[in-house]
Coordinates of C-alpha atoms and ligand atoms in Angstrom, one line a residue:
Chain A
X1 CA -12.2 53.6 308.3
X2 CA -10.6 55.6 305.4
X3 CA -12.4 55.3 302.1
X4 CA -10.8 56.8 299.0
X5 CA -12.8 57.2 295.9
X6 CA -10.9 57.9 292.7
X7 CA -12.0 59.7 289.6
X8 CA -10.9 60.2 286.1
X9 CA -12.0 62.6 283.3
X10 CA -12.9 60.9 280.1
X11 CA -14.0 62.1 276.6
X12 CA -17.7 63.0 276.4
X13 CA -18.9 60.5 273.8
X14 CA -21.7 62.7 272.7
X15 CA -19.1 64.9 271.0
X16 CA -17.3 64.1 267.8
X17 CA -14.0 62.5 268.5
X18 CA -11.0 63.2 266.3
X19 CA -7.8 61.2 265.8
X20 CA -4.5 63.2 265.9
X21 CA -2.2 63.6 262.9
X22 CA 0.0 60.6 263.8
X23 CA -3.1 58.5 263.7
X24 CA -2.2 56.8 267.0
X25 CA -4.1 58.8 269.6
X26 CA -7.2 61.0 270.2
X27 CA -6.7 64.6 269.3
X28 CA -7.1 66.2 272.7
X29 CA -7.2 69.9 271.5
X30 CA -11.0 70.2 271.5
X31 CA -11.8 67.2 273.5
X32 CA -14.6 67.8 276.1
X33 CA -13.9 65.9 279.2
X34 CA -16.4 64.7 281.8
X35 CA -16.2 62.6 284.9
X36 CA -16.3 58.9 284.1
X37 CA -19.9 58.1 285.1
X38 CA -18.8 55.0 287.2
X39 CA -16.8 57.4 289.3
X40 CA -19.9 59.3 290.2
X41 CA -21.3 56.0 291.4
X42 CA -18.0 55.2 293.3
X43 CA -18.3 58.6 295.1
X44 CA -21.9 57.9 295.9
X45 CA -21.1 54.5 297.3
X46 CA -18.4 56.0 299.5
X47 CA -20.8 58.7 300.9
X48 CA -23.5 56.0 301.5
X49 CA -21.0 53.9 303.5
X50 CA -20.0 57.0 305.5
X51 CA -23.6 57.8 306.2
X52 CA -24.4 54.2 307.2
X53 CA -21.5 53.2 309.3
X54 CA -19.2 56.2 309.6
X55 CA -16.0 56.7 307.6
X56 CA -13.7 59.4 306.4
X57 CA -14.1 59.8 302.7
X58 CA -11.4 61.2 300.4
X59 CA -11.9 61.8 296.7
X60 CA -8.9 61.9 294.5
X61 CA -8.1 62.5 290.8
X62 CA -5.8 64.1 288.3
X63 CA -5.4 67.8 288.1
X64 CA -6.9 68.5 284.7
X65 CA -9.6 70.9 283.6
X66 CA -12.8 69.8 285.2
X67 CA -11.2 68.3 288.3
X68 CA -12.2 71.2 290.6
X69 CA -15.8 70.8 289.6
X70 CA -15.7 67.1 290.5
X71 CA -14.0 67.8 293.8
X72 CA -16.2 70.6 295.0
X73 CA -19.3 68.6 294.0
X74 CA -17.9 65.7 296.0
X75 CA -17.3 68.0 299.0
X76 CA -20.8 69.2 298.8
X77 CA -22.1 65.6 298.9
X78 CA -20.1 65.0 302.1
X79 CA -16.5 64.1 301.2
X80 CA -14.1 65.0 304.0
X81 CA -11.0 65.5 301.9
X82 CA -10.7 66.4 298.2
X83 CA -7.3 66.0 296.5
X84 CA -5.9 66.6 293.1
X85 CA -2.8 64.9 291.8
X86 CA -0.5 67.4 290.1
X87 CA 1.9 66.3 287.4
X88 CA 2.0 65.5 283.7
X89 CA -1.2 63.8 282.6
X90 CA -1.0 64.8 278.9
X91 CA 2.1 62.6 278.3
X92 CA 1.7 59.1 277.1
X93 CA 1.5 57.6 280.6
X94 CA -0.2 54.2 280.4
X95 CA -2.5 52.9 283.1
X96 CA 0.3 50.7 284.5
X97 CA 2.6 53.7 285.0
X98 CA -0.2 55.8 286.3
X99 CA -1.3 53.1 288.8
X100 CA 2.2 52.8 290.2
X101 CA 2.3 56.5 290.7
X102 CA -1.2 56.8 292.2
X103 CA -0.5 53.8 294.5
X104 CA 2.2 55.7 296.3
X105 CA -0.3 58.5 297.1
X106 CA -2.8 56.0 298.3
X107 CA -0.2 54.5 300.7
X108 CA 0.2 58.0 302.2
X109 CA -3.6 58.2 302.7
X110 CA -3.7 54.8 304.5
X111 CA -6.8 53.8 302.7
X112 CA -8.8 50.9 304.0
X113 CA -11.1 50.8 301.1
X114 CA -10.4 52.2 297.7
X115 CA -13.3 52.6 295.2
X116 CA -12.6 53.2 291.5
X117 CA -14.9 53.3 288.6
X118 CA -15.2 49.8 287.0
X119 CA -13.6 51.0 283.8
X120 CA -13.2 54.1 281.7
X121 CA -14.0 54.5 278.0
X122 CA -10.4 55.1 277.0
X123 CA -9.0 52.2 278.9
X124 CA -6.6 50.2 276.7
X125 CA -4.3 48.5 279.2
X126 CA -6.5 47.3 282.0
X127 CA -8.5 49.1 284.5
X128 CA -6.7 51.0 287.2
X129 CA -8.5 49.4 290.1
X130 CA -7.0 45.9 289.4
X131 CA -3.5 47.3 288.8
X132 CA -3.7 49.5 292.0
X133 CA -4.8 46.5 294.0
X134 CA -1.8 44.5 293.0
X135 CA 0.7 47.3 293.4
X136 CA -0.7 47.9 296.9
X137 CA -1.0 44.1 297.6
X138 CA -4.7 44.3 298.2
X139 CA -7.5 42.1 296.9
X140 CA -9.5 43.3 294.0
X141 CA -13.2 42.8 293.0
X142 CA -14.8 44.6 290.1
X143 CA -18.3 44.9 288.6
X144 CA -19.5 45.9 292.0
X145 CA -23.0 47.4 292.6
X146 CA -23.4 47.7 296.3
X147 CA -21.1 47.4 299.3
X148 CA -21.5 46.8 303.0
X149 CA -18.8 46.9 305.7
X150 CA -18.8 44.2 308.5
X151 CA -15.9 44.2 311.0
X152 CA -12.7 44.3 309.0
X153 CA -14.3 43.0 305.9
X154 CA -16.7 44.2 303.2
X155 CA -19.4 42.3 301.4
X156 CA -19.7 43.4 297.8
X157 CA -22.4 42.6 295.3
X158 CA -20.6 41.5 292.2
X159 CA -22.6 41.6 289.0
X160 CA -22.7 38.7 286.5
X161 CA -24.6 38.7 283.2
X162 CA -28.4 38.5 283.3
X163 CA -28.8 40.2 286.7
X164 CA -27.2 37.4 288.7
X165 CA -25.3 38.7 291.7
X166 CA -22.5 37.1 293.7
X167 CA -22.0 38.3 297.3
X168 CA -18.3 38.4 297.8
X169 CA -16.7 38.7 301.2
X170 CA -13.4 40.6 300.9
X171 CA -10.7 41.3 303.6
X172 CA -9.7 44.9 304.1
X173 CA -7.8 46.8 302.9
X174 CA -9.2 46.2 299.4
X175 CA -9.9 47.8 296.1
X176 CA -13.3 47.6 294.4
X177 CA -14.2 48.5 290.9
X178 CA -17.7 50.2 291.1
X179 CA -20.2 49.6 288.4
X180 CA -23.2 51.2 290.2
X181 CA -23.9 52.6 293.7
X182 CA -26.8 51.1 295.6
X183 CA -28.8 54.1 294.6
X184 CA -28.4 56.7 291.8
X185 CA -25.8 59.3 292.4
X186 CA -27.5 62.1 294.4
X187 CA -28.1 65.4 292.8
X188 CA -26.7 68.5 294.5
X189 CA -27.9 72.0 293.8
X190 CA -25.5 74.4 292.2
X191 CA -25.8 76.6 295.3
X192 CA -24.5 73.8 297.5
X193 CA -21.5 73.3 295.2
X194 CA -20.9 77.1 295.3
X195 CA -21.0 76.9 299.1
X196 CA -18.4 74.1 299.0
X197 CA -16.2 76.2 296.9
X198 CA -16.0 78.6 299.8
X199 CA -15.6 76.1 302.6
X200 CA -13.7 73.2 301.2
X201 CA -10.0 73.3 300.3
X202 CA -8.7 71.3 297.4
X203 CA -5.4 69.7 298.5
X204 CA -2.7 69.3 295.9
X205 CA -0.3 66.4 296.0
X206 CA 2.4 65.9 293.4
X207 CA 2.1 62.6 291.5
X208 CA 5.1 60.3 292.1
X209 CA 7.6 60.1 289.2
X210 CA 6.1 57.8 286.6
X211 CA 8.0 54.7 285.6
X212 CA 6.7 54.4 282.0
X213 CA 7.3 50.7 281.5
X214 CA 4.5 48.2 281.0
X215 CA 2.4 49.8 278.4
X216 CA 1.6 48.6 274.9
X217 CA 2.0 50.7 271.7
X218 CA -0.8 51.7 269.5
X219 CA 0.0 51.2 265.9
X220 CA -3.0 52.8 264.4
X221 CA -6.2 54.4 265.6
X222 CA -9.2 54.7 263.3
X223 CA -13.0 55.1 263.3
X224 CA -15.0 51.9 262.8
X225 CA -15.3 51.2 259.1
X226 CA -18.8 52.0 257.8
X227 CA -19.2 48.8 255.8
X228 CA -22.2 47.7 257.6
X229 CA -23.7 51.1 258.2
X230 CA -27.5 51.4 258.5
X231 CA -29.7 52.5 255.6
X232 CA -30.5 56.1 256.8
X233 CA -34.1 57.3 256.5
X234 CA -34.4 61.0 255.8
X235 CA -37.3 63.3 255.8
X236 CA -39.8 64.9 258.3
X237 CA -41.0 63.1 261.4
X238 CA -44.1 62.2 259.5
X239 CA -42.3 60.8 256.5
X240 CA -39.9 58.8 258.6
X241 CA -42.8 57.4 260.6
X242 CA -44.5 56.4 257.4
X243 CA -41.4 54.6 256.1
X244 CA -41.0 52.8 259.5
X245 CA -44.6 51.6 259.2
X246 CA -43.7 50.2 255.8
X247 CA -40.7 48.4 257.3
X248 CA -42.8 46.9 260.0
X249 CA -45.2 45.6 257.4
X250 CA -42.3 44.1 255.3
X251 CA -41.0 42.4 258.4
X252 CA -44.5 41.1 259.1
X253 CA -45.1 42.5 262.5
X254 CA -48.0 44.6 261.3
Chain B
X1 CA 8.3 31.9 275.7
X2 CA 6.5 29.5 273.3
X3 CA 4.1 30.4 270.5
X4 CA 0.9 29.0 272.0
X5 CA -2.2 31.0 272.6
X6 CA -4.0 30.3 275.9
X7 CA -7.7 30.9 276.5
X8 CA -8.9 31.2 280.0
X9 CA -12.3 29.5 279.9
X10 CA -15.1 31.4 281.6
X11 CA -17.9 29.4 283.2
X12 CA -20.5 30.1 285.8
X13 CA -22.6 27.6 287.7
X14 CA -21.9 24.8 285.3
X15 CA -22.3 26.8 282.1
X16 CA -19.5 27.7 279.7
X17 CA -20.0 31.3 278.6
X18 CA -20.3 31.9 274.9
X19 CA -17.4 34.3 275.0
X20 CA -15.1 31.3 275.9
X21 CA -15.9 29.7 272.5
X22 CA -15.6 33.0 270.8
X23 CA -12.1 33.4 272.3
X24 CA -11.1 30.0 271.0
X25 CA -11.9 31.2 267.5
X26 CA -9.9 34.4 268.1
X27 CA -7.0 32.4 269.5
X28 CA -7.0 30.2 266.4
X29 CA -6.7 33.3 264.3
X30 CA -3.8 34.6 266.4
X31 CA -2.1 31.2 266.5
X32 CA -2.1 31.1 262.8
X33 CA 0.3 34.1 262.8
X34 CA 2.4 32.9 265.7
X35 CA 2.5 29.3 264.6
X36 CA 1.5 27.9 268.0
X37 CA -1.4 25.8 269.3
X38 CA -4.7 26.9 270.9
X39 CA -4.8 25.8 274.5
X40 CA -7.9 26.2 276.7
X41 CA -7.3 26.7 280.4
X42 CA -10.1 25.4 282.6
X43 CA -10.2 26.0 286.3
X44 CA -12.9 24.3 288.4
X45 CA -13.9 21.5 290.6
X46 CA -15.4 18.3 289.0
X47 CA -15.7 20.4 285.9
X48 CA -13.7 18.4 283.4
X49 CA -16.8 17.7 281.4
X50 CA -17.1 21.4 280.5
X51 CA -14.2 20.9 278.1
X52 CA -16.1 18.4 275.9
X53 CA -17.1 20.8 273.1
X54 CA -14.0 23.0 272.9
X55 CA -12.2 23.7 269.6
X56 CA -8.7 23.6 271.2
X57 CA -5.6 21.6 270.6
X58 CA -5.4 20.8 274.3
X59 CA -7.1 21.7 277.6
X60 CA -5.1 22.4 280.7
X61 CA -7.4 21.5 283.6
X62 CA -6.9 22.5 287.2
X63 CA -9.2 20.9 289.8
X64 CA -9.5 22.2 293.3
X65 CA -12.5 22.7 295.7
X66 CA -11.6 26.4 296.0
X67 CA -12.0 26.7 292.3
X68 CA -15.6 25.4 292.3
X69 CA -17.0 28.9 292.0
X70 CA -15.1 31.9 290.7
X71 CA -13.3 34.1 293.2
X72 CA -10.6 36.5 292.1
X73 CA -7.9 35.5 294.6
X74 CA -8.0 31.8 293.8
X75 CA -8.1 32.3 290.0
X76 CA -5.2 34.8 290.2
X77 CA -3.0 32.5 292.2
X78 CA -3.7 29.5 290.0
X79 CA -3.1 31.3 286.8
X80 CA -0.1 33.3 288.0
X81 CA 1.8 30.0 288.5
X82 CA 0.6 28.5 285.3
X83 CA 1.5 31.5 283.1
X84 CA 4.9 32.0 284.8
X85 CA 5.8 28.4 284.3
X86 CA 4.6 27.8 280.7
X87 CA 5.2 31.3 279.2
X88 CA 2.7 31.2 276.3
X89 CA 2.8 33.8 273.5
X90 CA -0.6 35.3 274.7
X91 CA -3.4 34.7 277.2
X92 CA -6.9 35.6 276.3
X93 CA -9.4 36.6 279.0
X94 CA -13.0 37.7 278.6
X95 CA -13.7 41.3 279.1
X96 CA -16.2 40.4 281.8
X97 CA -16.9 40.3 285.5
X98 CA -14.5 37.3 285.7
X99 CA -11.8 38.3 283.2
X100 CA -11.6 41.9 284.6
X101 CA -10.9 40.7 288.1
X102 CA -8.0 38.5 286.9
X103 CA -6.3 40.0 283.9
X104 CA -5.3 43.4 285.4
X105 CA -4.0 41.9 288.6
X106 CA -2.0 39.2 286.8
X107 CA -0.5 41.8 284.5
X108 CA 0.8 43.8 287.5
X109 CA 1.8 40.7 289.4
X110 CA 3.7 39.1 286.5
X111 CA 4.8 42.4 285.0
X112 CA 3.3 41.5 281.6
X113 CA 1.6 43.8 279.2
X114 CA -2.2 43.9 278.9
X115 CA -4.3 44.9 276.0
X116 CA -8.0 45.5 276.8
X117 CA -11.2 45.3 274.8
X118 CA -9.8 43.4 271.9
X119 CA -12.4 42.5 269.3
X120 CA -10.4 40.8 266.7
X121 CA -6.9 40.3 265.3
X122 CA -5.6 41.7 262.1
X123 CA -4.2 39.4 259.4
X124 CA -0.7 40.0 260.8
X125 CA -1.8 39.2 264.4
X126 CA -2.3 42.7 265.8
X127 CA -5.0 43.1 268.4
X128 CA -7.8 45.5 267.4
X129 CA -9.6 47.0 270.4
X130 CA -12.9 48.9 270.4
X131 CA -12.9 51.9 272.8
X132 CA -14.7 55.1 273.5
X133 CA -18.1 53.5 273.6
X134 CA -17.5 52.0 270.1
X135 CA -16.5 55.2 268.4
X136 CA -12.8 54.4 268.1
X137 CA -10.8 51.3 267.1
X138 CA -7.2 51.0 268.2
X139 CA -4.8 48.5 266.6
X140 CA -1.9 47.7 268.9
X141 CA 1.4 46.0 268.4
X142 CA 1.6 42.6 270.0
X143 CA 4.4 43.2 272.5
X144 CA 7.4 40.9 272.2
X145 CA 6.7 39.0 275.4
X146 CA 3.8 37.0 276.9
X147 CA 0.9 39.3 276.4
X148 CA -2.4 39.3 278.3
X149 CA -5.5 40.4 276.4
X150 CA -9.2 40.9 277.3
X151 CA -11.7 40.1 274.5
X152 CA -15.1 41.6 273.7
X153 CA -17.6 39.9 271.4
X154 CA -18.4 40.9 267.9
X155 CA -15.3 39.8 266.0
X156 CA -15.8 36.0 265.9
X157 CA -18.7 33.5 266.1
X158 CA -18.9 31.4 269.3
X159 CA -20.4 28.5 267.3
X160 CA -17.0 28.1 265.4
X161 CA -15.3 27.5 268.7
X162 CA -17.3 24.4 269.4
X163 CA -15.8 21.2 268.0
X164 CA -18.4 18.6 269.1
X165 CA -15.7 16.4 270.4
X166 CA -13.5 16.3 273.6
X167 CA -10.0 17.6 273.2
X168 CA -7.0 16.1 275.0
X169 CA -7.1 17.1 278.6
X170 CA -4.0 17.5 280.7
X171 CA -4.5 17.7 284.4
X172 CA -2.4 20.3 286.2
X173 CA -1.5 20.6 289.9
X174 CA -3.3 23.3 291.8
X175 CA -1.2 25.6 294.0
X176 CA -2.0 26.0 297.7
X177 CA -5.2 28.0 297.9
X178 CA -5.4 28.8 301.6
X179 CA -5.9 32.1 303.2
X180 CA -7.9 33.6 300.3
X181 CA -8.8 37.2 300.8
X182 CA -11.9 36.9 298.7
X183 CA -14.7 34.3 299.3
X184 CA -18.1 33.8 297.7
X185 CA -20.9 34.0 300.3
X186 CA -23.8 33.3 298.1
X187 CA -25.5 34.0 294.7
X188 CA -28.5 36.1 294.6
X189 CA -30.9 35.2 291.7
X190 CA -32.0 37.9 289.3
X191 CA -35.3 39.6 290.2
X192 CA -38.0 38.1 288.0
X193 CA -39.6 40.9 286.0
X194 CA -43.2 41.0 284.8
X195 CA -42.0 40.1 281.3
X196 CA -38.9 38.1 280.1
X197 CA -37.5 40.5 277.5
X198 CA -35.3 37.8 276.1
X199 CA -38.4 36.0 274.7
X200 CA -40.2 39.1 273.3
X201 CA -40.3 39.5 269.5
X202 CA -40.7 43.3 269.5
X203 CA -38.6 45.5 271.8
X204 CA -38.7 49.2 272.1
X205 CA -35.5 50.1 274.0
X206 CA -34.8 53.5 275.6
X207 CA -31.4 55.0 276.4
X208 CA -30.1 58.1 278.0
X209 CA -31.6 60.1 275.2
X210 CA -35.0 59.7 276.8
X211 CA -33.8 62.3 279.4
X212 CA -36.0 61.4 282.4
X213 CA -38.4 58.9 283.8
X214 CA -41.6 60.7 282.8
X215 CA -40.6 60.5 279.1
X216 CA -40.5 56.7 279.2
X217 CA -44.2 56.9 278.8
X218 CA -43.9 57.8 275.1
X219 CA -41.9 54.6 274.6
X220 CA -44.6 52.7 276.4
X221 CA -47.3 54.2 274.2
X222 CA -45.3 53.2 271.1
X223 CA -44.8 49.7 272.5
X224 CA -48.5 49.3 273.1
X225 CA -49.4 50.5 269.6
X226 CA -46.9 48.1 268.0
X227 CA -47.5 45.2 270.4
X228 CA -44.1 45.1 272.0
X229 CA -42.4 45.7 275.3
X230 CA -40.0 48.4 276.6
X231 CA -36.4 47.6 277.6
X232 CA -33.5 49.9 278.4
X233 CA -29.8 50.6 278.4
X234 CA -27.7 50.7 281.6
X235 CA -27.9 54.4 282.5
X236 CA -31.7 54.3 282.4
X237 CA -31.7 51.4 284.9
X238 CA -28.9 52.9 287.0
X239 CA -31.0 56.0 287.4
X240 CA -33.8 53.8 288.8
X241 CA -36.2 54.7 285.9
X242 CA -36.7 51.1 284.9
X243 CA -36.1 47.7 286.7
X244 CA -33.0 45.6 286.2
X245 CA -35.1 42.9 284.6
X246 CA -35.5 45.2 281.5
X247 CA -31.7 45.8 281.1
X248 CA -30.2 44.8 277.8
X249 CA -26.5 44.2 277.4
X250 CA -23.4 42.8 279.0
X251 CA -24.7 43.0 282.5
X252 CA -28.3 42.5 281.5
X253 CA -30.2 40.2 279.2
X254 CA -29.3 39.0 275.7
X255 CA -32.2 39.6 273.3
X256 CA -32.8 38.5 269.7
X257 CA -36.2 40.0 268.8
X258 CA -37.6 40.3 265.3
X259 CA -37.4 44.1 265.8
X260 CA -35.2 46.1 268.1
X261 CA -36.1 49.7 268.1
X262 CA -33.4 51.7 269.8
X263 CA -34.4 55.2 271.0
X264 CA -31.6 57.5 272.1
X265 CA -29.1 54.7 272.6
X266 CA -25.5 55.3 271.4
X267 CA -24.6 51.7 270.8
X268 CA -21.8 51.2 273.2
X269 CA -20.1 47.7 272.9
X270 CA -21.6 46.7 276.3
X271 CA -25.1 47.4 275.0
X272 CA -24.5 45.8 271.6
X273 CA -23.4 42.7 273.4
X274 CA -27.0 42.1 274.4
X275 CA -28.8 43.1 271.2
X276 CA -26.4 42.8 268.3
X277 CA -28.0 39.6 267.1
X278 CA -31.5 41.0 266.8
X279 CA -33.1 40.3 263.4
X280 CA -33.8 43.9 262.4
X281 CA -32.3 46.8 264.4
X282 CA -33.8 50.3 263.9
X283 CA -31.9 53.1 265.5
X284 CA -33.2 56.6 266.3
X285 CA -30.4 58.8 267.3
X286 CA -29.6 62.5 266.7
X287 CA -25.9 61.9 266.5
X288 CA -24.9 60.8 262.9
X289 CA -21.7 59.3 264.3
X290 CA -23.4 57.1 266.9
X291 CA -22.0 53.6 266.8
X292 CA -25.5 52.2 266.9
X293 CA -25.7 52.9 263.2
X294 CA -23.0 50.4 262.6
X295 CA -25.1 47.6 263.8
X296 CA -28.6 48.8 262.8
X297 CA -30.3 47.9 259.5
X298 CA -32.2 51.1 259.4
X299 CA -31.5 54.4 261.1
X300 CA -32.7 58.0 261.4
X301 CA -31.3 61.1 263.0
X302 CA -34.7 62.6 263.7
X303 CA -35.2 63.7 267.3
X304 CA -36.9 60.9 269.1
X305 CA -39.4 63.3 270.8
X306 CA -40.6 64.3 267.3
X307 CA -40.6 60.9 265.8
X308 CA -42.0 58.6 268.5
X309 CA -45.4 60.4 268.9
X310 CA -45.8 60.6 265.1
X311 CA -45.1 56.9 264.8
X312 CA -47.4 56.0 267.6
X313 CA -50.2 58.0 266.0
X314 CA -49.7 56.3 262.6
X315 CA -49.8 52.9 264.2
X316 CA -53.0 53.7 266.1
X317 CA -54.7 54.9 262.8
X318 CA -53.8 51.7 261.1
X319 CA -55.2 49.6 264.0
X320 CA -58.4 51.6 263.9
X321 CA -58.8 51.2 260.2
Ligands
FAD1 C1 -18.6 46.6 282.7 C2 -19.7 47.4 282.0 C3 -20.9 46.8 281.8 C4 -21.9 47.5 281.1 N1 -23.1 46.8 280.9 C5 -24.1 47.5 280.2 C6 -25.3 46.8 279.8 O1 -25.5 45.7 280.2 N2 -26.2 47.5 279.1 C7 -25.9 48.8 278.6 O2 -26.8 49.3 277.9 N3 -24.8 49.4 279.0 C8 -23.9 48.8 279.7 N4 -22.7 49.5 280.0 C9 -22.6 50.9 279.8 C10 -22.2 51.2 278.4 O3 -20.8 51.3 278.3 C11 -22.8 52.6 277.9 O4 -22.3 53.6 278.9 C12 -24.3 52.6 277.9 O5 -24.7 51.5 277.1 C13 -24.7 53.9 277.3 O6 -26.1 54.0 277.3 P1 -26.9 54.9 276.3 O7 -26.6 54.6 274.9 O8 -28.4 54.9 276.7 O9 -26.4 56.4 276.7 P2 -25.4 57.3 275.9 O10 -24.2 56.6 275.5 O11 -25.3 58.5 276.7 O12 -26.2 57.6 274.5 C14 -27.4 58.4 274.5 C15 -27.6 58.6 273.0 O13 -28.9 59.3 272.9 C16 -28.8 60.2 271.7 N5 -29.8 61.2 271.9 C17 -29.9 62.2 272.8 N6 -31.0 62.9 272.7 C18 -31.7 62.3 271.7 C19 -33.0 62.6 271.1 N7 -33.7 63.7 271.5 N8 -33.4 61.9 270.0 C20 -32.6 60.9 269.6 N9 -31.4 60.5 270.1 C21 -31.0 61.3 271.2 C22 -27.4 60.7 271.8 O14 -27.0 61.1 270.5 C23 -26.6 59.5 272.3 O15 -26.0 58.7 271.2 C24 -21.7 48.8 280.7 C25 -20.5 49.4 281.0 C26 -19.5 48.7 281.6 C27 -18.2 49.4 281.8
AMP2 N1 -5.1 59.0 286.7 C1 -6.1 58.5 287.5 N2 -6.2 59.1 288.7 C2 -7.2 58.6 289.6 N3 -8.0 57.6 289.3 C3 -7.9 57.0 288.1 C4 -6.9 57.4 287.1 N4 -7.1 56.7 286.1 C5 -8.1 55.8 286.3 N5 -8.6 56.0 287.6 C6 -9.7 55.3 288.2 O1 -9.8 54.0 287.6 C7 -11.1 53.9 287.0 C8 -11.0 53.1 285.7 O2 -10.3 53.8 284.7 P1 -9.4 53.0 283.7 O3 -8.4 52.4 284.5 O4 -8.9 54.0 282.8 O5 -10.3 52.0 283.0 C9 -11.5 55.4 286.7 O6 -12.9 55.5 286.6 C10 -11.0 56.0 288.0 O7 -11.8 55.7 289.1

């Protein structure tokens, strides 16, 4: 079985985000990018499936700064093939255009099971997994936190609110949007990643020509208006603690 | 294309989800700018009664045994035909486990634009989405064709989407729903925790800012001193540091305590979905720009590792006195 896990690099939300001069996009000049955390889970789920029932795992994502790190880390965890898609990622490609292009690479890889992160924090026109599934004529199930393979099918744990889970049986080939792996993504020591840098080779594949239709246009981007902003309590830890005690008393819980 | 706004009603095991009513309110706002009607689309089996309380001009109801419980394939097939045939101005889906399985696939299948994470509509009918964990708002143009949207909570009140009376129901023919690629095997009930956080009046909630499992103890100490319970955001649960029964948010529990104390939680929309209606939210977060401060009543940017022990100490002194 060929499992392909996808990844994307997204803005690190702990950093301050800036909007560009046109006011319609993020300013990417100083943007720090990190792997979408759900992709870490998708990679973990792929490796778990390989360990449990045997599979060939490929990990694939766009060639932007940080991609090598993700790929070597994946290789050190047990991915058999690590690939970066070369091409223009800075342009205004929407997810629809990107999905059509990535779909053609996935066809080449003859994937039986494609795992994407459930969604990314910059996603504005639908998550890639669902779009890919349709362009590849495969079924799609998202919000998945656990997968098992059983002859020609997978059984996925699909999450609903409040902790309710639906076990869905899905015919392969299929695309799943991963919310969480069955266990937390494993930690690999830096030394193992360094080792992978020597032994693993990152394949480069050109991204298919993007057909840019299908996106929507952002009219204006802005930071949430601070109309309802919290009353900020300043001072030392002790002073703030004292004020909080006062607030607890006002509310009547003390 | 007509000017009507369709709302795909989300329901699970006989319960209409709050977001469905909220979307009816959003649809009304949008319909006012397009000049169309608000039309609920209900898929199910023997489920007509779910429409009873909906503030919609009409309900299109499709009944089929394969629609008794949600599966992506059956919903996609049914809705694809309906949208293709009737060409509404816009179709609203919930940004949820159900909506996400359907909206993206339909957008690709029908070659229609999709706008995600829409929280409200501007006065002139432009969708406003909340992205980047709540740090950025994006106002889009409503494309000049049938547009699919996914909605997140926060912009409208679900109560206003309830009419208290049954709207006109129009029964629609279901397409052939054989050979489905996705089938429901079974539901697995949530694990019962030692406490039900949705019933607790005082919640101390920890986020990724707590850094590791051992540090959760300082939150537990504080909870003990204040008489509350500890809950968590998703990354804390996904790391296995706390059980799923303590998860607050879109995929976890909805809580409405008297006090919600958020320690090292950024306030992403998926988290706020579960705690935004708490009576008093107090946020402790070192990032001045953290979105949690937009929903909190009180906030402070002091390091939680300095503040929490000091606060616990003060509370203990008071109890002793
Ligand atoms: C489909 C879907 C469903 C989801 N469901 C849920 C859900 O049910 N519940 C949920 O919570 N999330 C959910 N999420 C995830 C959500 O999008 C966020 O990723 C998550 O809520 C972030 O958790 P956090 O705030 O703990 O972590 P972060 O966003 O990483 O925030 C950590 C915060 O801690 C602060 N901090 C760090 N150190 C300190 C310190 N020493 N003192 C004070 N502050 C500090 C930082 O400034 C930062 O703001 C879901 C996501 C998706 C896509
Ligand atoms: N350009 C891309 N290349 C590879 N995978 C992607 C790309 N964009 C999105 N994905 C995958 O789709 C997931 C959801 O992202 P998004 O569609 O932006 O919400 C990501 O976490 C990745 O797994």
